[in-house]
CSV table of C-alpha atoms in Angstrom, one decimal:
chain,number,residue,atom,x,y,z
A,1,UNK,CA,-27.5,102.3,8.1
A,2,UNK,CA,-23.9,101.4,7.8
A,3,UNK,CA,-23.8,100.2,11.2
A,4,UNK,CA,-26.8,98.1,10.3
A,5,UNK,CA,-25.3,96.4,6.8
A,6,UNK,CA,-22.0,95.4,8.9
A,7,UNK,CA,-24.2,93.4,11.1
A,8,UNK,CA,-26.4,91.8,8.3
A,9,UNK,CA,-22.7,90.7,6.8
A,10,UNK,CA,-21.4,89.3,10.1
A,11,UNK,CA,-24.4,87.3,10.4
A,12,UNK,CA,-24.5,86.0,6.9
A,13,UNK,CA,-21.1,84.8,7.1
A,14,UNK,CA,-21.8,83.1,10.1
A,15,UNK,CA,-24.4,81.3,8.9
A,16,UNK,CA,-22.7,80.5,5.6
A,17,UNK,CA,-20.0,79.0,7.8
A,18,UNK,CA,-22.6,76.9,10.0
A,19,UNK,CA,-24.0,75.3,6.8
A,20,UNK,CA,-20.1,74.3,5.5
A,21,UNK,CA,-19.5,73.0,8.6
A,22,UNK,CA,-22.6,70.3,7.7
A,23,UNK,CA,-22.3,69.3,4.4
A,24,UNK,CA,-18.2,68.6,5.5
A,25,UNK,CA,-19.8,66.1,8.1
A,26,UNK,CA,-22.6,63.6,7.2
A,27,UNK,CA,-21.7,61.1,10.0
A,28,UNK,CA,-23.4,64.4,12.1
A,29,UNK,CA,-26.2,64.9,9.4
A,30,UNK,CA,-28.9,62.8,9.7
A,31,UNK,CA,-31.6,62.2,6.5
A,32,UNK,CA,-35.2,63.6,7.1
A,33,UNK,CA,-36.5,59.9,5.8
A,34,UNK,CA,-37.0,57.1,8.5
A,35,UNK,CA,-35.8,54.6,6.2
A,36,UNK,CA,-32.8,56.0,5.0
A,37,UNK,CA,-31.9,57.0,8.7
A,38,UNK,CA,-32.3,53.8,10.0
A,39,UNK,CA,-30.0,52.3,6.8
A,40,UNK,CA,-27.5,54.8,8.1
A,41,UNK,CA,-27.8,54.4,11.7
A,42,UNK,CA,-27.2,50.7,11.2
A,43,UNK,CA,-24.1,51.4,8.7
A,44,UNK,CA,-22.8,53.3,11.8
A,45,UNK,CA,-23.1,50.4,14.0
A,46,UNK,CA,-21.6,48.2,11.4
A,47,UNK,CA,-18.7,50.1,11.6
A,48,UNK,CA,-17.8,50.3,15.3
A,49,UNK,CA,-18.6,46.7,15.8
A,50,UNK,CA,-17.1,43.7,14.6
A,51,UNK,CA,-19.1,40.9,12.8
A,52,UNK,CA,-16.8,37.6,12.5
A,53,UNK,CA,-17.0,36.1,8.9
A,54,UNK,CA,-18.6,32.6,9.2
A,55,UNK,CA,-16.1,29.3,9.0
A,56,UNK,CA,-16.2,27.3,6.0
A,57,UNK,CA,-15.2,24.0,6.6
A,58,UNK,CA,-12.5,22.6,3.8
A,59,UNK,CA,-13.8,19.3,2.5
A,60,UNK,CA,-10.8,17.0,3.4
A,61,UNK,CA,-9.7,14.9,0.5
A,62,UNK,CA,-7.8,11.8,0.9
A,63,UNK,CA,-4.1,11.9,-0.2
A,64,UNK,CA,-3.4,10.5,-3.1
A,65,UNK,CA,0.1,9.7,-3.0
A,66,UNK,CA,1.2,7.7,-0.1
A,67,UNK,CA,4.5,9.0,2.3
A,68,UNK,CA,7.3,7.0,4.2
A,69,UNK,CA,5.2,7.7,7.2
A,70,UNK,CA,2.0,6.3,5.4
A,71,UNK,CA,3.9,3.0,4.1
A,72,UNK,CA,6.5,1.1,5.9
A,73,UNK,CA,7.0,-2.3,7.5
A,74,UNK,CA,5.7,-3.3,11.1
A,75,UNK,CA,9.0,-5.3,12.3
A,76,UNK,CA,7.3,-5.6,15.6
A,77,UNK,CA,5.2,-8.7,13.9
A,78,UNK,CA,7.0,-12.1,13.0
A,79,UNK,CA,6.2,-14.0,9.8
A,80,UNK,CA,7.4,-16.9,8.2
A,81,UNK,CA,10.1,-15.7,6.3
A,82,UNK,CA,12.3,-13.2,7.4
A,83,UNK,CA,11.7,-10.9,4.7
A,84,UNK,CA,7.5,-11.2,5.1
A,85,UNK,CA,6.6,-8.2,7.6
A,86,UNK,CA,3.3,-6.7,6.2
A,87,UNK,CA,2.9,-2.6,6.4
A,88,UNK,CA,1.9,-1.1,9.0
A,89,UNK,CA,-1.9,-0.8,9.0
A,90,UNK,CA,-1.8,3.2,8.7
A,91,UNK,CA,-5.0,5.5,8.0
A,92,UNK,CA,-3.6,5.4,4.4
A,93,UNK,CA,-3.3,2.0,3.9
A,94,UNK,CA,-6.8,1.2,5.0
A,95,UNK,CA,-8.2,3.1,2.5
A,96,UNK,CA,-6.0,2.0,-0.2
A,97,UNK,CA,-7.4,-1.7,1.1
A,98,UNK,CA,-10.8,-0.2,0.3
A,99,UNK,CA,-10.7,1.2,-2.8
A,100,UNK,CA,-8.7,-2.0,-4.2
A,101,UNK,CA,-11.4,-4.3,-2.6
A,102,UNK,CA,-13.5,-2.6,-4.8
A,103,UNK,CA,-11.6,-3.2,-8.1
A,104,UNK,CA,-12.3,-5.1,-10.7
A,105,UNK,CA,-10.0,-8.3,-10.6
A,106,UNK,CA,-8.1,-9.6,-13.5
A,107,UNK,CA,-8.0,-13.6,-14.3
A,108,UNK,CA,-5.6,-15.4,-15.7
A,109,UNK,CA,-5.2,-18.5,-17.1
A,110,UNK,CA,-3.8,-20.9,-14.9
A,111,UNK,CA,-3.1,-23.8,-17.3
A,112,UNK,CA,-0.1,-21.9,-19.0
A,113,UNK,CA,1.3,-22.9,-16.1
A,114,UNK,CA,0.6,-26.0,-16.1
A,115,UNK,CA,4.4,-27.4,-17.3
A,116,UNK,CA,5.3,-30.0,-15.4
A,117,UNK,CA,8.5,-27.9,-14.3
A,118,UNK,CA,6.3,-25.1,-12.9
A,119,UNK,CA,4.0,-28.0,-10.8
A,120,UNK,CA,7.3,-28.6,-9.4
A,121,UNK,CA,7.0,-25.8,-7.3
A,122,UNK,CA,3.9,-26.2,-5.4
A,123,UNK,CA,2.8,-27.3,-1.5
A,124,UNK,CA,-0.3,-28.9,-1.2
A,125,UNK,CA,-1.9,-31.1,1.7
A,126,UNK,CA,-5.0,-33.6,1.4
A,127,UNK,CA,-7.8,-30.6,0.2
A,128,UNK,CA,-5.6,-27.9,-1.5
A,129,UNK,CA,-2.9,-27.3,-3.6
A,130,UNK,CA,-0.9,-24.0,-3.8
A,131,UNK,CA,1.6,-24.0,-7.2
A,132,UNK,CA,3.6,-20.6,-7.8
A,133,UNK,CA,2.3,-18.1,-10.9
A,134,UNK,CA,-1.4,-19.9,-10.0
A,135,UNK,CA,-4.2,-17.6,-8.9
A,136,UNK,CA,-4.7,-17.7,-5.3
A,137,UNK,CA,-8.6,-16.8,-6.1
A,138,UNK,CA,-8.8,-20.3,-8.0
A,139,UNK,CA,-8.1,-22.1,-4.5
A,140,UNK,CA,-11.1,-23.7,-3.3
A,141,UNK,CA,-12.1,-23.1,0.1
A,142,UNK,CA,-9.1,-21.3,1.3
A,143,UNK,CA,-10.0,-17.6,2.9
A,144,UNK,CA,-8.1,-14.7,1.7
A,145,UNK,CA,-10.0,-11.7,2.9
A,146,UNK,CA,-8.4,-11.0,6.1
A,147,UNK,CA,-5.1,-10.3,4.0
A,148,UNK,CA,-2.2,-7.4,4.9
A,149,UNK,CA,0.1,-5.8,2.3
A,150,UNK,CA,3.2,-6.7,2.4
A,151,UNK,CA,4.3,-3.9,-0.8
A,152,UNK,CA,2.7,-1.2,-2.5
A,153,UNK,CA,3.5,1.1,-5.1
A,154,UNK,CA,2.2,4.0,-6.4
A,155,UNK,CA,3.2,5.5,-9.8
A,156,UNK,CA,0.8,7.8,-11.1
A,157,UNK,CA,-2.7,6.5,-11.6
A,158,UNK,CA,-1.4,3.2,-11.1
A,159,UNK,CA,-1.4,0.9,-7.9
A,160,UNK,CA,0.7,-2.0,-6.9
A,161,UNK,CA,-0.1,-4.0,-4.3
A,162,UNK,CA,1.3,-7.4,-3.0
A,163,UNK,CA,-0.7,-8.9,-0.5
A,164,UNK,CA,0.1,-11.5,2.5
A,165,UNK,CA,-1.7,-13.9,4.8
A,166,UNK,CA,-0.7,-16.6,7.0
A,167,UNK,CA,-4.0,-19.0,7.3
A,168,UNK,CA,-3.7,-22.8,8.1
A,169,UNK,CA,-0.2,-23.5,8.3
A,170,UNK,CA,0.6,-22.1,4.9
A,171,UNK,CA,2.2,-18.6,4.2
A,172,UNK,CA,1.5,-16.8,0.8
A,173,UNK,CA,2.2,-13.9,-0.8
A,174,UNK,CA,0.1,-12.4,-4.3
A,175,UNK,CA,-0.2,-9.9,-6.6
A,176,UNK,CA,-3.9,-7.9,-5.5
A,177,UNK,CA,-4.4,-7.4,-9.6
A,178,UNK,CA,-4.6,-10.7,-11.0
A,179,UNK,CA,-4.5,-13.2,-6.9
A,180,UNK,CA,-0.9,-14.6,-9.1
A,181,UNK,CA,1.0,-16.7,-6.4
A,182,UNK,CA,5.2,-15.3,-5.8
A,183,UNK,CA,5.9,-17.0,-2.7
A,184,UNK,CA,4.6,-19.8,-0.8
A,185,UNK,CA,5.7,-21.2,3.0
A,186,UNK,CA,4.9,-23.4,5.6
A,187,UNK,CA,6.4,-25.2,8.6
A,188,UNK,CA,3.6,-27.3,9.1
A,189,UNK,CA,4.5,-30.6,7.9
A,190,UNK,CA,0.6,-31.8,7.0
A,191,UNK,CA,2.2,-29.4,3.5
A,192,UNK,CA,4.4,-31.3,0.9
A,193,UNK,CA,6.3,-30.4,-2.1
A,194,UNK,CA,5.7,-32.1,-5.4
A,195,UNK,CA,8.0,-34.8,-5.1
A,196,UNK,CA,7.0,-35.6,-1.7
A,197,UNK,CA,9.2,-33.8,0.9
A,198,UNK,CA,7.9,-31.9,3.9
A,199,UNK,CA,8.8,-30.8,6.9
A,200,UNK,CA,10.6,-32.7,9.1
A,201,UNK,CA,12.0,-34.6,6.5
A,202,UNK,CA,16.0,-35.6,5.9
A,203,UNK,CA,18.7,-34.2,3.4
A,204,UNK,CA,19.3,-37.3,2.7
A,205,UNK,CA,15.8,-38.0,1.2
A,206,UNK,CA,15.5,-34.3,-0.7
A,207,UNK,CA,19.1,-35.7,-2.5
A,208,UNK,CA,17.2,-39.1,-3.8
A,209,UNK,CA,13.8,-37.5,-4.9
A,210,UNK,CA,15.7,-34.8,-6.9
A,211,UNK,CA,19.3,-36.3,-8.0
A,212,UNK,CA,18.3,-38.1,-11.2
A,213,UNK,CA,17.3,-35.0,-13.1
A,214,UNK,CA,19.2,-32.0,-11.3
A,215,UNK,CA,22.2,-30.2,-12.2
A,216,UNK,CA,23.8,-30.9,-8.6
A,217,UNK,CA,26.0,-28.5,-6.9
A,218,UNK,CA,27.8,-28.4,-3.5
A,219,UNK,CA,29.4,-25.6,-1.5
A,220,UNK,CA,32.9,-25.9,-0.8
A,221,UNK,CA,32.9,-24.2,2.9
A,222,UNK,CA,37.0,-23.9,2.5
A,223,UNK,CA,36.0,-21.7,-0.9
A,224,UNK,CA,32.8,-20.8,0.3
A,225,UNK,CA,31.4,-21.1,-3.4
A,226,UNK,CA,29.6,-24.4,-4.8
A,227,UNK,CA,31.3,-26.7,-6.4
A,228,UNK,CA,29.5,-28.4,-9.8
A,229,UNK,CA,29.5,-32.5,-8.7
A,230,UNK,CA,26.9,-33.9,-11.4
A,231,UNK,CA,25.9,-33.0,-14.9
A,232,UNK,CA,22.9,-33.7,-16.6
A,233,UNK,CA,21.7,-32.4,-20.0
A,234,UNK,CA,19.1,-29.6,-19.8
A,235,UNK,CA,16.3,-28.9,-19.8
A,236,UNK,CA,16.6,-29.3,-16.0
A,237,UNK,CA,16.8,-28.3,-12.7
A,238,UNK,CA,20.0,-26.8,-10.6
A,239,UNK,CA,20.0,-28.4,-6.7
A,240,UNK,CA,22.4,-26.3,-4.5
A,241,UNK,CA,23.3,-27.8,-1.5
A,242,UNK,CA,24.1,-26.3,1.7
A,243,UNK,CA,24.5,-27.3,5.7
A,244,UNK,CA,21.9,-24.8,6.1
A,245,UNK,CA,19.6,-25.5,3.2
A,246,UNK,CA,19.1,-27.1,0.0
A,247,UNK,CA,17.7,-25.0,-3.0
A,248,UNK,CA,16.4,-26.0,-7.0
A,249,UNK,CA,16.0,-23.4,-9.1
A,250,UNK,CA,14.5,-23.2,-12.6
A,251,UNK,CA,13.7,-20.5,-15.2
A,252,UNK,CA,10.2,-19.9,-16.4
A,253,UNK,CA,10.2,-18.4,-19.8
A,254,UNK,CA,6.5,-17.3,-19.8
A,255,UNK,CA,7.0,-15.7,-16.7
A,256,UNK,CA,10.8,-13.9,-17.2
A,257,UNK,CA,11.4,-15.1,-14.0
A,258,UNK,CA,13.6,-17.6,-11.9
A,259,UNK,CA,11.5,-20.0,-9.9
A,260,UNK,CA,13.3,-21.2,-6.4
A,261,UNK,CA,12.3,-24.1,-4.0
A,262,UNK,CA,14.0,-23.5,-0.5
A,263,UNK,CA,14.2,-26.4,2.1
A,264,UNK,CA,15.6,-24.9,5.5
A,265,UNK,CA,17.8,-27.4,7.4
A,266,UNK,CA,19.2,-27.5,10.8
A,267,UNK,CA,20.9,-30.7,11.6
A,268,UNK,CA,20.4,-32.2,8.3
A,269,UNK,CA,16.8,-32.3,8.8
A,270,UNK,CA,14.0,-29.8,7.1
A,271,UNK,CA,12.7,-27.3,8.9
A,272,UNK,CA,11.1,-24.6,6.5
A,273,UNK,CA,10.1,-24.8,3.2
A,274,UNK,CA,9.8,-21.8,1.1
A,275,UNK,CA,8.6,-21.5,-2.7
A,276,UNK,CA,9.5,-18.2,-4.6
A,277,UNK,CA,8.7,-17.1,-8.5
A,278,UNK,CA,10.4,-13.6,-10.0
């Protein structure tokens, strides 16, 4: 009997053992219900086999503040004037093009520049005429919308742009905002100033269309500054007058700015003329 209640408490401990062993290990276990032992079958897959998450694609925004590498000159290309080359027409740029293509446009007045000092500094040939702080959207029948930038700004929310064509022997330069004229240029001598001169044209003759009413100054090449050799009472213009080129220059109150007439000589005769407002 003894013999017997030994064996009945081996057994039962093996047992009891056998059943720990189980509820330790549930990855062995498997449910009695199909549908929870299919759930956990596939968990168990899950597990040993990878699944790669899906790729979101990042909505690329455009930048909105331009770099060096986004706005600098193309000196490969030769304008007018020295100082002219446009940007270079990067990614950036063209979209800055677009969006400011698709601005409203501000208008100015043109007749408050209508002094007879500011007419001064204008070129014009038979059909057009192109006078400095004018809006270049006011000349009729002259085609601006192939233009490059030749400047642009950014400061903040606010754009600056300063546009730049060459069409039809005439250089000019802008303001996008409001089409106002800062520099005008040609070498084509169908162009003339106000007062006549064009290209191709003599010192000789710039000295008689302007002398009566200019301040008149002269560079001293031994000094190498220019010499004052003929007063007149203001309001007037100041002539400077060089081998290389003879300049007027007049302030514009309305504008805060100095206005400059350039005529380039070699040899005494003209060979560029170049119109500039501040």
């Amino acid at each position: 009997m003894r013999k017997n209640k030994i064996i009945f408490s081996i057994f039962y401990l093996v047992f009891f053992m056998i059943v720990s062993c189980n509820k330790n290990n549930p990855d062995k276990e498997m449910p009695n219900d199909p549908e929870v032992a299919e759930t956990s079958q596939s968990a168990l897959i899950n597990e040993e086999i990878e699944i790669p998450a899906p790729v979101i694609e990042k909505e690329i925004k455009p930048k909105l503040n331009p770099t060096e590498e986004d706005v600098y000159p193309d000196l490969d290309r030769t304008f007018l004037y020295k100082d002219w080359h446009p940007l270079k027409q990067t990614e950036y740029m063209k979209q800055v093009k677009e969006r400011l293509d698709r601005q409203e446009k501000i208008y100015e007045d043109d007749s408050l520049y209508d002094d007879k000092f500011t007419l001064e500094f204008s070129l014009h040939d038979e059909t057009r005429n192109f006078c400095i702080y004018h809006n270049i959207r006011n000349v009729e029948g002259y085609d601006i919308s192939d233009y490059e930038f030749s400047n642009y700004v950014k400061d903040g929310f606010e754009e600056l742009a300063w546009c730049i064509i060459e069409n039809e022997g005439v250089s000019v330069q802008w303001v996008d905002k409001t089409g106002v004229l800062v520099t005008i240029g040609t070498e084509d001598p169908r162009y003339s100033t106000k007062r006549g001169i064009k290209v191709g044209d003599s010192a000789e003759k710039i000295m008689e269309a302007y002398e009566s009413d200019c301040i008149i100054k002269v560079k001293n090449y031994e000094t190498n500054k220019f010499e004052v050799v003929s007063e007149k009472e203001p309001p007037c213009m100041v002539l400077s007058k060089s081998n290389e080129c003879i300049s007027l220059n007049k302030g514009n109150a309305l504008a805060e700015g100095m206005m400059t007439i350039s005529y380039l000589l070699e040899n005494d005769v003209v060979t560029k003329i170049i119109i500039q407002g501040s």
